[in-house]
């Protein structure tokens, strides 16, 4: 992992262009490597970019060496740069034509995560980029970068050290590295509904209703995981099976980094956003009573099922590597977040869960975010109860109104 500050849409786009260029330069090499049982992935993310090598351990260092060679000696001409730029533009424009429900979900990250940028923001910046900007970005990216190396699986200590030495070529000097902090999450205003209209091309109405937790503590994360496990089927039955409100209906624990939240997502070709919100509010009121009277057997079986799910062995080495990388990103070097979360879930009781759900949904104790797309339906939204509501006309304004969660 090469850590880098993802400080703007421009910065993120230049990193994406750099990754595209390196991957194309490796095309003639990657297929023979694949035939020899080796694979690689290179991708940008909120904290820089990563390279993953998998396959036969004895040959991984050779593939990594080739990847590092291309990263250090990359040469791009104007014609290729314009092609990369056009491919990016087409991809961004196509993303704007995606399902309204997916657009509302993506907007949550763009609003709450400091290192996330919308397709519209990227498209505004794209025409301002040129080849020299990419060359300058590549130089700065590899200027005393913070490097993280992880080996997982049947890899010897010797091979791991060889891989680390190859990665070390990206920062051969004695100069201090540039530490890159983790992306931050924005905290919603407690007791308030924040509304944001997401533009979408299809005519269906869609909404993502998010109830954010009050803290980033594991106890609250455990509570949210339990509620997500309990609520998804009843919500689907109430709005999809019985109510026929939408053909995409989901309820789930929606965690942004390690900040717990509960999400309700609906897309409909027959009901307006206002109707969907109203039906969801009615469901939440009814379900608060259901949770208060939840049979002990249902609570226990759901808790045991969630623990079993979290305790499952990683099915592939890539799954284990992803889990370890998440711990490295958190700077939890005991790699025990999963075990501590399971311990918190084991300690939950039914009344604690019911009380928390009531505070979360009825009192909006952690703040609520409603991202929606009207489609061709009514543009009237009535927020239930006496809860304060603020509608924001732009990402800039809603981001500017929020403080960091941690």
Tab-separated table of C-alpha atoms in Angstrom:
chain	number	residue	atom	x	y	z
A	1	UNK	CA	0.000	0.000	0.000
A	2	UNK	CA	1.297	3.457	-0.952
A	3	UNK	CA	-0.435	5.899	1.338
A	4	UNK	CA	-1.375	9.252	-0.110
A	5	UNK	CA	-3.625	12.132	0.907
A	6	UNK	CA	-6.830	11.966	-1.111
A	7	UNK	CA	-7.548	15.643	-0.608
A	8	UNK	CA	-9.684	16.605	-3.618
A	9	UNK	CA	-11.503	15.225	-6.687
A	10	UNK	CA	-8.508	16.345	-8.761
A	11	UNK	CA	-6.098	14.409	-6.561
A	12	UNK	CA	-8.232	11.261	-6.728
A	13	UNK	CA	-8.592	11.479	-10.514
A	14	UNK	CA	-4.837	11.839	-11.012
A	15	UNK	CA	-4.250	8.750	-8.856
A	16	UNK	CA	-6.830	6.856	-10.927
A	17	UNK	CA	-5.105	7.961	-14.146
A	18	UNK	CA	-1.738	6.858	-12.782
A	19	UNK	CA	-3.134	3.412	-11.912
A	20	UNK	CA	-4.690	3.072	-15.383
A	21	UNK	CA	-1.376	3.957	-17.020
A	22	UNK	CA	0.665	1.493	-14.953
A	23	UNK	CA	-1.822	-1.321	-15.555
A	24	UNK	CA	-1.751	-0.756	-19.309
A	25	UNK	CA	2.049	-0.734	-19.311
A	26	UNK	CA	1.922	-4.145	-17.598
A	27	UNK	CA	-0.536	-5.684	-20.085
A	28	UNK	CA	2.094	-7.551	-22.096
A	29	UNK	CA	3.535	-9.010	-18.901
A	30	UNK	CA	0.403	-9.734	-16.866
A	31	UNK	CA	-1.035	-12.402	-19.200
A	32	UNK	CA	2.120	-14.614	-19.224
A	33	UNK	CA	2.207	-14.149	-15.436
A	34	UNK	CA	-1.406	-15.330	-15.255
A	35	UNK	CA	-0.533	-18.441	-17.268
A	36	UNK	CA	2.277	-19.071	-14.782
A	37	UNK	CA	-0.186	-18.957	-11.875
A	38	UNK	CA	0.355	-15.347	-10.810
A	39	UNK	CA	-2.087	-12.447	-10.623
A	40	UNK	CA	-1.976	-8.852	-9.511
A	41	UNK	CA	-4.444	-6.084	-8.725
A	42	UNK	CA	-3.697	-2.375	-8.539
A	43	UNK	CA	-6.365	0.042	-7.383
A	44	UNK	CA	-6.825	3.472	-5.788
A	45	UNK	CA	-8.664	3.977	-2.505
A	46	UNK	CA	-9.346	6.611	0.139
A	47	UNK	CA	-5.826	6.400	1.574
A	48	UNK	CA	-3.721	6.094	-1.575
A	49	UNK	CA	-3.315	3.027	-3.777
A	50	UNK	CA	-2.590	-0.650	-3.293
A	51	UNK	CA	-0.965	-3.469	-5.241
A	52	UNK	CA	-1.958	-7.066	-4.488
A	53	UNK	CA	0.068	-10.028	-5.731
A	54	UNK	CA	-1.355	-13.553	-5.491
A	55	UNK	CA	-0.482	-17.004	-6.763
A	56	UNK	CA	2.639	-19.167	-6.465
A	57	UNK	CA	4.701	-17.726	-3.634
A	58	UNK	CA	8.070	-18.530	-5.230
A	59	UNK	CA	7.392	-16.216	-8.186
A	60	UNK	CA	5.497	-13.392	-6.485
A	61	UNK	CA	8.610	-11.288	-5.896
A	62	UNK	CA	9.447	-11.370	-9.621
A	63	UNK	CA	5.989	-10.083	-10.528
A	64	UNK	CA	6.202	-7.430	-7.829
A	65	UNK	CA	9.604	-6.359	-9.159
A	66	UNK	CA	8.106	-5.851	-12.612
A	67	UNK	CA	5.207	-3.818	-11.190
A	68	UNK	CA	7.625	-1.594	-9.230
A	69	UNK	CA	9.770	-1.153	-12.352
A	70	UNK	CA	6.806	0.194	-14.286
A	71	UNK	CA	5.717	2.441	-11.429
A	72	UNK	CA	9.161	4.027	-11.277
A	73	UNK	CA	9.792	4.361	-15.015
A	74	UNK	CA	6.334	5.057	-16.367
A	75	UNK	CA	6.362	7.034	-19.615
A	76	UNK	CA	3.066	8.370	-21.002
A	77	UNK	CA	2.528	10.232	-24.253
A	78	UNK	CA	-0.222	12.740	-25.030
A	79	UNK	CA	-2.260	10.337	-27.147
A	80	UNK	CA	-2.465	7.684	-24.432
A	81	UNK	CA	-3.236	10.308	-21.808
A	82	UNK	CA	-6.213	11.580	-23.821
A	83	UNK	CA	-7.466	8.003	-24.187
A	84	UNK	CA	-7.227	7.403	-20.449
A	85	UNK	CA	-9.044	10.672	-19.845
A	86	UNK	CA	-11.855	9.708	-22.236
A	87	UNK	CA	-12.240	6.275	-20.631
A	88	UNK	CA	-12.545	7.897	-17.221
A	89	UNK	CA	-15.102	10.383	-18.519
A	90	UNK	CA	-17.261	7.637	-20.025
A	91	UNK	CA	-17.115	5.615	-16.812
A	92	UNK	CA	-18.162	8.587	-14.707
A	93	UNK	CA	-21.001	9.504	-17.051
A	94	UNK	CA	-22.228	5.910	-17.075
A	95	UNK	CA	-22.237	5.873	-13.268
A	96	UNK	CA	-24.708	8.773	-13.351
A	97	UNK	CA	-27.119	6.525	-15.264
A	98	UNK	CA	-27.092	3.837	-12.587
A	99	UNK	CA	-30.030	2.729	-10.469
A	100	UNK	CA	-31.450	5.561	-8.343
A	101	UNK	CA	-31.188	3.366	-5.248
A	102	UNK	CA	-27.469	2.843	-5.915
A	103	UNK	CA	-27.020	6.585	-6.477
A	104	UNK	CA	-28.606	7.409	-3.115
A	105	UNK	CA	-26.398	4.840	-1.359
A	106	UNK	CA	-23.254	6.228	-3.023
A	107	UNK	CA	-24.225	9.744	-1.985
A	108	UNK	CA	-24.030	8.695	1.673
A	109	UNK	CA	-20.302	8.040	1.278
A	110	UNK	CA	-19.835	11.301	-0.637
A	111	UNK	CA	-21.520	13.205	2.201
A	112	UNK	CA	-20.104	11.447	5.247
A	113	UNK	CA	-16.627	10.313	4.196
A	114	UNK	CA	-13.959	13.013	3.914
A	115	UNK	CA	-12.069	11.192	1.144
A	116	UNK	CA	-15.048	10.443	-1.122
A	117	UNK	CA	-15.949	12.499	-4.187
A	118	UNK	CA	-19.045	12.293	-6.358
A	119	UNK	CA	-19.053	11.543	-10.092
A	120	UNK	CA	-20.372	15.058	-10.740
A	121	UNK	CA	-17.462	16.603	-8.837
A	122	UNK	CA	-14.962	14.497	-10.763
A	123	UNK	CA	-16.545	15.369	-14.114
A	124	UNK	CA	-16.228	19.076	-13.322
A	125	UNK	CA	-12.495	18.666	-12.691
A	126	UNK	CA	-11.666	16.226	-15.486
A	127	UNK	CA	-11.358	18.787	-18.339
A	128	UNK	CA	-8.797	20.745	-16.296
A	129	UNK	CA	-6.301	17.859	-16.164
A	130	UNK	CA	-3.341	17.564	-18.534
A	131	UNK	CA	-0.383	15.269	-19.063
A	132	UNK	CA	2.023	17.439	-17.103
A	133	UNK	CA	-0.332	17.381	-14.105
A	134	UNK	CA	-0.260	13.571	-14.179
A	135	UNK	CA	3.546	13.481	-14.409
A	136	UNK	CA	3.832	15.902	-11.493
A	137	UNK	CA	1.354	13.839	-9.487
A	138	UNK	CA	3.275	10.607	-10.138
A	139	UNK	CA	6.511	12.295	-8.975
A	140	UNK	CA	4.938	13.603	-5.758
A	141	UNK	CA	3.151	10.292	-5.133
A	142	UNK	CA	6.494	8.469	-5.069
A	143	UNK	CA	8.336	11.148	-3.101
A	144	UNK	CA	9.136	9.615	0.312
A	145	UNK	CA	5.782	7.792	0.479
A	146	UNK	CA	4.484	5.943	3.514
A	147	UNK	CA	4.649	2.263	2.538
A	148	UNK	CA	2.842	-0.672	4.140
A	149	UNK	CA	3.624	-4.300	3.205
A	150	UNK	CA	1.538	-7.328	4.236
A	151	UNK	CA	2.249	-10.987	3.479
A	152	UNK	CA	-0.524	-13.540	4.021
A	153	UNK	CA	-0.636	-17.291	3.444
A	154	UNK	CA	2.024	-19.799	2.533
A	155	UNK	CA	4.801	-17.246	2.146
A	156	UNK	CA	8.199	-17.736	3.733
A	157	UNK	CA	9.869	-15.062	5.850
A	158	UNK	CA	12.592	-14.836	3.216
A	159	UNK	CA	10.093	-14.159	0.421
A	160	UNK	CA	8.298	-11.599	2.574
A	161	UNK	CA	11.549	-9.745	3.220
A	162	UNK	CA	12.406	-9.852	-0.485
A	163	UNK	CA	8.996	-8.354	-1.281
A	164	UNK	CA	9.566	-5.635	1.325
A	165	UNK	CA	12.908	-4.782	-0.253
A	166	UNK	CA	11.264	-4.449	-3.664
A	167	UNK	CA	8.608	-2.130	-2.247
A	168	UNK	CA	11.374	-0.219	-0.492
A	169	UNK	CA	12.672	0.857	-3.902
A	170	UNK	CA	9.746	3.301	-3.940
A	171	UNK	CA	11.351	5.153	-1.021
A	172	UNK	CA	15.111	4.477	-1.137
A	173	UNK	CA	16.286	7.621	0.690
A	174	UNK	CA	16.681	8.445	4.337
A	175	UNK	CA	14.136	11.271	4.266
A	176	UNK	CA	11.231	11.037	6.663
A	177	UNK	CA	8.056	9.565	5.195
A	178	UNK	CA	4.860	11.585	4.856
A	179	UNK	CA	2.390	10.020	7.324
A	180	UNK	CA	-1.130	9.884	5.882
A	181	UNK	CA	-4.013	9.988	8.365
A	182	UNK	CA	-7.052	7.809	7.972
A	183	UNK	CA	-10.129	9.227	6.236
A	184	UNK	CA	-12.588	10.780	8.656
A	185	UNK	CA	-16.346	10.394	9.002
A	186	UNK	CA	-18.654	13.382	9.383
A	187	UNK	CA	-21.120	13.387	12.253
A	188	UNK	CA	-24.774	14.163	11.598
A	189	UNK	CA	-26.576	16.696	13.770
A	190	UNK	CA	-28.315	14.893	16.640
A	191	UNK	CA	-32.114	15.289	16.669
A	192	UNK	CA	-32.185	16.523	13.071
A	193	UNK	CA	-33.077	15.109	9.671
A	194	UNK	CA	-30.614	16.265	6.998
A	195	UNK	CA	-32.100	16.033	3.482
A	196	UNK	CA	-30.148	15.811	0.248
A	197	UNK	CA	-31.573	15.458	-3.267
A	198	UNK	CA	-29.570	13.088	-5.476
A	199	UNK	CA	-30.007	13.529	-9.224
A	200	UNK	CA	-30.730	10.280	-11.078
A	201	UNK	CA	-31.558	9.607	-14.737
A	202	UNK	CA	-34.161	6.791	-14.416
A	203	UNK	CA	-37.687	7.882	-13.521
A	204	UNK	CA	-38.110	5.707	-10.427
A	205	UNK	CA	-38.285	7.308	-6.992
A	206	UNK	CA	-35.638	6.197	-4.506
A	207	UNK	CA	-34.487	6.937	-0.996
A	208	UNK	CA	-31.781	5.936	1.439
A	209	UNK	CA	-32.762	6.726	5.021
A	210	UNK	CA	-29.765	6.517	7.366
A	211	UNK	CA	-29.851	6.622	11.174
A	212	UNK	CA	-26.315	7.315	12.399
A	213	UNK	CA	-25.062	6.004	15.724
A	214	UNK	CA	-23.946	8.324	18.487
A	215	UNK	CA	-20.440	6.911	18.993
A	216	UNK	CA	-17.896	4.725	17.214
A	217	UNK	CA	-17.635	2.377	20.196
A	218	UNK	CA	-17.771	-1.374	19.620
A	219	UNK	CA	-20.799	-1.704	21.897
A	220	UNK	CA	-22.837	0.531	19.609
A	221	UNK	CA	-21.501	-1.235	16.542
A	222	UNK	CA	-22.674	-4.531	18.091
A	223	UNK	CA	-26.134	-3.091	18.736
A	224	UNK	CA	-26.376	-1.883	15.136
A	225	UNK	CA	-25.263	-5.242	13.743
A	226	UNK	CA	-27.947	-6.993	15.788
A	227	UNK	CA	-30.683	-4.597	14.694
A	228	UNK	CA	-29.604	-4.975	11.072
A	229	UNK	CA	-29.814	-8.757	11.385
A	230	UNK	CA	-33.289	-8.559	12.931
A	231	UNK	CA	-34.934	-5.852	10.835
A	232	UNK	CA	-34.095	-6.678	7.223
A	233	UNK	CA	-36.682	-9.448	6.713
A	234	UNK	CA	-39.633	-7.700	8.447
A	235	UNK	CA	-38.921	-4.474	6.521
A	236	UNK	CA	-38.853	-6.348	3.204
A	237	UNK	CA	-42.080	-8.153	4.044
A	238	UNK	CA	-43.860	-4.973	5.119
A	239	UNK	CA	-42.864	-2.751	2.178
A	240	UNK	CA	-42.220	-5.227	-0.635
A	241	UNK	CA	-44.255	-8.370	-0.046
A	242	UNK	CA	-47.303	-6.863	1.641
A	243	UNK	CA	-47.225	-3.165	0.746
A	244	UNK	CA	-45.869	-3.412	-2.827
A	245	UNK	CA	-44.213	-0.048	-2.192
A	246	UNK	CA	-41.036	-0.765	-4.160
A	247	UNK	CA	-39.297	-3.519	-6.061
A	248	UNK	CA	-35.949	-2.852	-4.355
A	249	UNK	CA	-36.387	-2.886	-0.566
A	250	UNK	CA	-33.495	-3.315	1.846
A	251	UNK	CA	-32.697	-2.710	5.507
A	252	UNK	CA	-29.191	-3.258	6.830
A	253	UNK	CA	-26.432	-2.165	9.180
A	254	UNK	CA	-24.737	0.578	7.136
A	255	UNK	CA	-21.324	1.248	8.633
A	256	UNK	CA	-19.149	4.004	7.167
A	257	UNK	CA	-15.641	2.973	8.188
A	258	UNK	CA	-16.230	2.062	11.847
A	259	UNK	CA	-19.116	4.451	12.429
A	260	UNK	CA	-22.317	2.460	13.022
A	261	UNK	CA	-25.527	3.315	11.192
A	262	UNK	CA	-28.786	1.708	10.124
A	263	UNK	CA	-29.940	2.096	6.525
A	264	UNK	CA	-33.289	1.672	4.749
A	265	UNK	CA	-33.180	1.673	0.948
A	266	UNK	CA	-36.148	1.619	-1.443
A	267	UNK	CA	-36.601	2.127	-5.180
A	268	UNK	CA	-40.125	2.340	-6.583
A	269	UNK	CA	-41.861	2.895	-9.908
A	270	UNK	CA	-45.256	3.304	-8.203
A	271	UNK	CA	-44.747	5.368	-5.027
A	272	UNK	CA	-43.239	8.797	-4.379
A	273	UNK	CA	-40.385	9.491	-1.985
A	274	UNK	CA	-42.862	11.065	0.433
A	275	UNK	CA	-44.973	7.901	0.438
A	276	UNK	CA	-41.913	5.698	0.920
A	277	UNK	CA	-40.731	7.802	3.868
A	278	UNK	CA	-44.208	7.705	5.407
A	279	UNK	CA	-44.484	3.922	5.033
A	280	UNK	CA	-40.985	3.492	6.481
A	281	UNK	CA	-41.836	5.683	9.464
A	282	UNK	CA	-44.977	3.632	10.124
A	283	UNK	CA	-42.911	0.464	9.957
A	284	UNK	CA	-40.343	1.856	12.421
A	285	UNK	CA	-43.055	2.762	14.929
A	286	UNK	CA	-44.587	-0.706	14.673
A	287	UNK	CA	-41.226	-2.433	14.818
A	288	UNK	CA	-40.256	-0.581	18.006
A	289	UNK	CA	-43.193	-2.361	19.650
A	290	UNK	CA	-42.165	-5.648	18.035
A	291	UNK	CA	-38.662	-5.349	19.473
A	292	UNK	CA	-40.012	-4.500	22.921
A	293	UNK	CA	-41.979	-7.782	22.896
A	294	UNK	CA	-39.427	-9.854	20.981
A	295	UNK	CA	-39.430	-13.470	22.209
A	296	UNK	CA	-36.226	-14.494	23.957
A	297	UNK	CA	-35.884	-17.404	21.557
A	298	UNK	CA	-35.922	-15.076	18.507
A	299	UNK	CA	-33.393	-12.752	20.108
A	300	UNK	CA	-31.081	-15.606	21.060
A	301	UNK	CA	-31.252	-17.368	17.696
A	302	UNK	CA	-30.546	-14.103	15.826
A	303	UNK	CA	-27.621	-13.327	18.108
A	304	UNK	CA	-26.157	-16.814	17.693
A	305	UNK	CA	-26.622	-16.613	13.930
A	306	UNK	CA	-24.797	-13.278	13.782
A	307	UNK	CA	-21.963	-14.607	15.932
A	308	UNK	CA	-21.684	-17.686	13.716
A	309	UNK	CA	-21.549	-15.481	10.626
A	310	UNK	CA	-18.818	-13.283	12.094
A	311	UNK	CA	-16.882	-16.342	13.298
A	312	UNK	CA	-16.770	-18.030	9.885
A	313	UNK	CA	-13.331	-18.941	8.622
A	314	UNK	CA	-12.114	-16.866	5.696
A	315	UNK	CA	-13.057	-18.750	2.543
A	316	UNK	CA	-10.114	-17.413	0.528
A	317	UNK	CA	-6.747	-15.888	1.296
A	318	UNK	CA	-7.989	-12.676	-0.312
A	319	UNK	CA	-10.742	-12.462	2.311
A	320	UNK	CA	-8.217	-12.851	5.091
A	321	UNK	CA	-5.930	-10.257	3.532
A	322	UNK	CA	-8.836	-7.797	3.283
A	323	UNK	CA	-9.628	-8.320	6.970
A	324	UNK	CA	-6.001	-7.764	7.944
A	325	UNK	CA	-5.785	-4.643	5.779
A	326	UNK	CA	-8.863	-3.230	7.498
A	327	UNK	CA	-7.133	-3.726	10.857
A	328	UNK	CA	-3.971	-2.046	9.574
A	329	UNK	CA	-6.061	0.883	8.374
A	330	UNK	CA	-7.562	1.123	11.882
A	331	UNK	CA	-4.059	0.763	13.360
A	332	UNK	CA	-5.305	-2.192	15.433
A	333	UNK	CA	-2.182	-4.325	15.313
A	334	UNK	CA	-3.568	-7.020	17.598
A	335	UNK	CA	-5.907	-7.831	14.667
A	336	UNK	CA	-8.699	-8.632	17.107
A	337	UNK	CA	-11.581	-6.285	16.179
A	338	UNK	CA	-13.753	-9.202	15.056
A	339	UNK	CA	-13.228	-11.078	18.318
A	340	UNK	CA	-13.940	-7.986	20.432
A	341	UNK	CA	-17.097	-7.282	18.399
A	342	UNK	CA	-18.303	-10.854	18.969
A	343	UNK	CA	-17.683	-10.419	22.691
A	344	UNK	CA	-19.833	-7.254	22.687
A	345	UNK	CA	-22.629	-9.039	20.804
A	346	UNK	CA	-22.600	-11.887	23.331
A	347	UNK	CA	-23.176	-9.336	26.094
A	348	UNK	CA	-26.281	-7.731	24.568
A	349	UNK	CA	-29.749	-8.248	26.024
A	350	UNK	CA	-33.216	-7.792	24.544
A	351	UNK	CA	-34.220	-4.711	26.564
A	352	UNK	CA	-30.959	-2.952	25.736
A	353	UNK	CA	-31.653	-3.525	22.051
A	354	UNK	CA	-35.243	-2.267	22.238
A	355	UNK	CA	-34.217	0.890	24.118
A	356	UNK	CA	-31.450	1.637	21.655
A	357	UNK	CA	-33.734	1.208	18.634
A	358	UNK	CA	-36.274	3.610	20.153
A	359	UNK	CA	-33.612	6.268	20.784
A	360	UNK	CA	-32.104	5.793	17.347
A	361	UNK	CA	-35.283	5.979	15.269
A	362	UNK	CA	-37.876	7.883	17.301
A	363	UNK	CA	-35.545	10.404	18.939
A	364	UNK	CA	-33.005	10.638	16.073
A	365	UNK	CA	-30.362	10.541	18.802
A	366	UNK	CA	-27.469	10.177	16.383
A	367	UNK	CA	-28.885	12.256	13.539
A	368	UNK	CA	-30.662	11.166	10.360
A	369	UNK	CA	-29.675	11.566	6.712
A	370	UNK	CA	-32.249	11.201	3.928
A	371	UNK	CA	-30.807	10.987	0.421
A	372	UNK	CA	-33.503	10.785	-2.243
A	373	UNK	CA	-34.347	11.015	-5.920
A	374	UNK	CA	-37.867	12.074	-6.894
A	375	UNK	CA	-37.887	10.468	-10.340
A	376	UNK	CA	-41.120	11.452	-12.089
A	377	UNK	CA	-43.151	11.256	-8.861
A	378	UNK	CA	-44.349	13.939	-6.444
A	379	UNK	CA	-41.672	16.161	-4.917
A	380	UNK	CA	-43.466	16.503	-1.589
A	381	UNK	CA	-41.798	15.041	1.516
A	382	UNK	CA	-43.366	15.193	4.932
A	383	UNK	CA	-40.977	14.401	7.770
A	384	UNK	CA	-42.769	12.566	10.599
A	385	UNK	CA	-43.264	14.109	14.026
A	386	UNK	CA	-41.739	17.361	15.257
A	387	UNK	CA	-38.182	16.533	14.248
A	388	UNK	CA	-36.149	19.448	12.881
A	389	UNK	CA	-35.294	19.102	9.196
A	390	UNK	CA	-32.813	20.907	6.961
A	391	UNK	CA	-32.580	20.395	3.202
A	392	UNK	CA	-29.194	21.100	1.655
A	393	UNK	CA	-28.904	22.136	-2.017
A	394	UNK	CA	-25.361	20.880	-2.602
A	395	UNK	CA	-22.718	18.473	-1.332
A	396	UNK	CA	-20.535	21.420	-0.396
A	397	UNK	CA	-23.196	22.876	1.888
A	398	UNK	CA	-24.156	19.658	3.634
A	399	UNK	CA	-20.504	18.715	4.173
A	400	UNK	CA	-19.759	22.184	5.486
A	401	UNK	CA	-22.546	21.909	8.077
A	402	UNK	CA	-21.094	18.767	9.672
A	403	UNK	CA	-18.236	18.201	12.109
A	404	UNK	CA	-15.947	15.195	12.060
A	405	UNK	CA	-17.087	12.102	13.941
A	406	UNK	CA	-13.531	11.142	14.905
